[in-house]
Amino acid sequence: MPPVDRLAPNRGALAELARLGRWSEANNAALEAVRLLQSEPTGVIAAELADLVYVAGGPRPGQSPPAGERLIVPDERAIAMQALSVVNRIGELDEAVEAAETALSSPGRWEVGTFWYAVLALVYADQLESAREHCARAVHNASRSSSERHRHAAAVLHARVAFLTGDSVTAANRFTGLLAAGVHSQQHGLAVAWTVAALVDLGALEDAGDLLRRNGLTGPLEDEGDRAEVLWSRGLLHEAVDRPQAAFEDFMACGRELLKRSVINPAVIPWRSAAARNAYAVERRDISLALAREEVVEANRWGAPNPIGRALGVDALITDSYEGVDPLHTAAALLETGGANADLRALWYDFGAKLSLDRHFAEGEQALSAARDLAARSRNRFWVDRIDTALRNWGEGGSYRELSRQDFRVAYLARLGFGNKDIAGRLHVSLRTVELCLSTVYRKLGIAGRGGLRSVLFPPL
């Protein structure tokens, strides 16, 4: 028989507050509900905490607790939930970090929920080194623990932090091992999503797609508890295999899911910037610009380095405001401060290619070389090879130097599958211009028709 959900009325009221955009009220009411539950002598099951504060991999409404897992919520869990609540609604950065560190330095820090909420709060607050240290200690302690939940939670977060700090090789190996051995059911969908993100960063796109299919995560996802995270990773895969429209739709659906759960902070998932990139790719420029600018506003409201750096980088690429190099250097400095090496590598790569496209070859080579150094340090062979190819193509005598922005733009839309007439309409040029551009690309790059466009490393256009 399913457990009685004592907070069902509260949960409905919270959802309505979130729908009205009254996010601060919703989160304050959620924390008050937790405090009320703490005073109950009959204990609290994990499902009763579901949806009070959004957390990836958190409890789900209606779950029956495994034997022995009925518990009274410890004070530390409420403190960790408070930290995550502040993160979600874009509150005070120092307040979130202080609450998370308080929970993780308390006697109850090894309680699974306390640890999970607090570490994620640190991650979203750009305290990646602190999160890594807490995870490493937890993995060491969990290896001696009889609790499967404890072992799985520590290992999953340890792998995730490795990915966020740019070590996709270690992250993918850890996640793959965890999934093979069996992850606790509550974190399984999340572990799959995070594994897919790591595989995409390593260029293992077929493996990423197979993993989603094997776990039934290619469809609507109505029953998936971690729907936002799955949509995010699925969008990354769509983007990597040149399906920008599908990527845009998944990123926007991810955003709707987060907003429904009172999450407006781009530090949690930067869905607006990702959607903006893909809207730009299919010539939806107004939507792209609006999303990118909104991300900059929300990131600055929160104030942490990584979301601001990501947002500024995408906005500069879309608006072509990178030639003065200030947006580039500002974004790079912020990402370096926050320790987001994968994001920093992608930023240098994108700007290197785009600077080269605009004939700033020396600056472009410098940026691409910076990206290569980061890829080599993280042992990411896929990105090292990709950047080496870009350096050759854009270097002295390289074939890409002979193509214009319009040549690349026409060729990219052709690679996406658009016909010549559609391309002419989207770019507001003549059909003859499209034909001439494609002919130039084929001749200069030595490729035979549209099939050869798969090998082209297109700059951000």
PDB file of C-alpha atoms in Angstrom, residues 272-281 284-293 311-322 351 354 405 460-461:
ATOM      1  CA  ARG A 272      19.024  29.248 -22.462  1.00  0.00           C
ATOM      2  CA  SER A 273      22.547  29.573 -23.868  1.00  0.00           C
ATOM      3  CA  ALA A 274      22.378  26.078 -25.357  1.00  0.00           C
ATOM      4  CA  ALA A 275      18.991  26.792 -26.951  1.00  0.00           C
ATOM      5  CA  ALA A 276      20.344  30.109 -28.246  1.00  0.00           C
ATOM      6  CA  ARG A 277      23.267  28.385 -29.988  1.00  0.00           C
ATOM      7  CA  ASN A 278      20.961  26.021 -31.815  1.00  0.00           C
ATOM      8  CA  ALA A 279      18.339  28.614 -32.692  1.00  0.00           C
ATOM      9  CA  TYR A 280      21.162  30.636 -34.253  1.00  0.00           C
ATOM     10  CA  ALA A 281      22.272  27.591 -36.251  1.00  0.00           C
ATOM     11  CA  ARG A 284      16.150  31.850 -35.798  1.00  0.00           C
ATOM     12  CA  ARG A 285      18.176  34.902 -34.907  1.00  0.00           C
ATOM     13  CA  ASP A 286      15.615  36.879 -32.859  1.00  0.00           C
ATOM     14  CA  ILE A 287      14.872  33.937 -30.573  1.00  0.00           C
ATOM     15  CA  SER A 288      18.580  33.216 -30.281  1.00  0.00           C
ATOM     16  CA  LEU A 289      19.452  36.742 -29.236  1.00  0.00           C
ATOM     17  CA  ALA A 290      16.596  36.966 -26.716  1.00  0.00           C
ATOM     18  CA  LEU A 291      17.631  33.705 -25.026  1.00  0.00           C
ATOM     19  CA  ALA A 292      21.313  34.654 -24.932  1.00  0.00           C
ATOM     20  CA  ARG A 293      20.599  38.067 -23.415  1.00  0.00           C
ATOM     21  CA  ALA A 311      26.538  33.271 -20.917  1.00  0.00           C
ATOM     22  CA  LEU A 312      28.949  36.008 -22.032  1.00  0.00           C
ATOM     23  CA  GLY A 313      30.725  33.628 -24.401  1.00  0.00           C
ATOM     24  CA  VAL A 314      27.566  32.512 -26.189  1.00  0.00           C
ATOM     25  CA  ASP A 315      26.200  36.063 -26.331  1.00  0.00           C
ATOM     26  CA  ALA A 316      29.442  37.320 -27.885  1.00  0.00           C
ATOM     27  CA  LEU A 317      29.423  34.574 -30.516  1.00  0.00           C
ATOM     28  CA  ILE A 318      25.828  35.253 -31.494  1.00  0.00           C
ATOM     29  CA  THR A 319      26.158  39.028 -31.630  1.00  0.00           C
ATOM     30  CA  ASP A 320      29.633  39.016 -33.238  1.00  0.00           C
ATOM     31  CA  SER A 321      30.862  41.208 -30.378  1.00  0.00           C
ATOM     32  CA  TYR A 322      34.060  39.211 -29.901  1.00  0.00           C
ATOM     33  CA  PHE A 351      36.432  31.835 -30.707  1.00  0.00           C
ATOM     34  CA  LYS A 354      35.423  32.360 -35.560  1.00  0.00           C
ATOM     35  CA  ARG A 405      31.546  33.290 -44.159  1.00  0.00           C
ATOM     36  CA  PRO A 460      30.272  29.146 -35.227  1.00  0.00           C
ATOM     37  CA  LEU A 461      28.260  30.952 -37.886  1.00  0.00           C
TER      38      LEU A 461
END
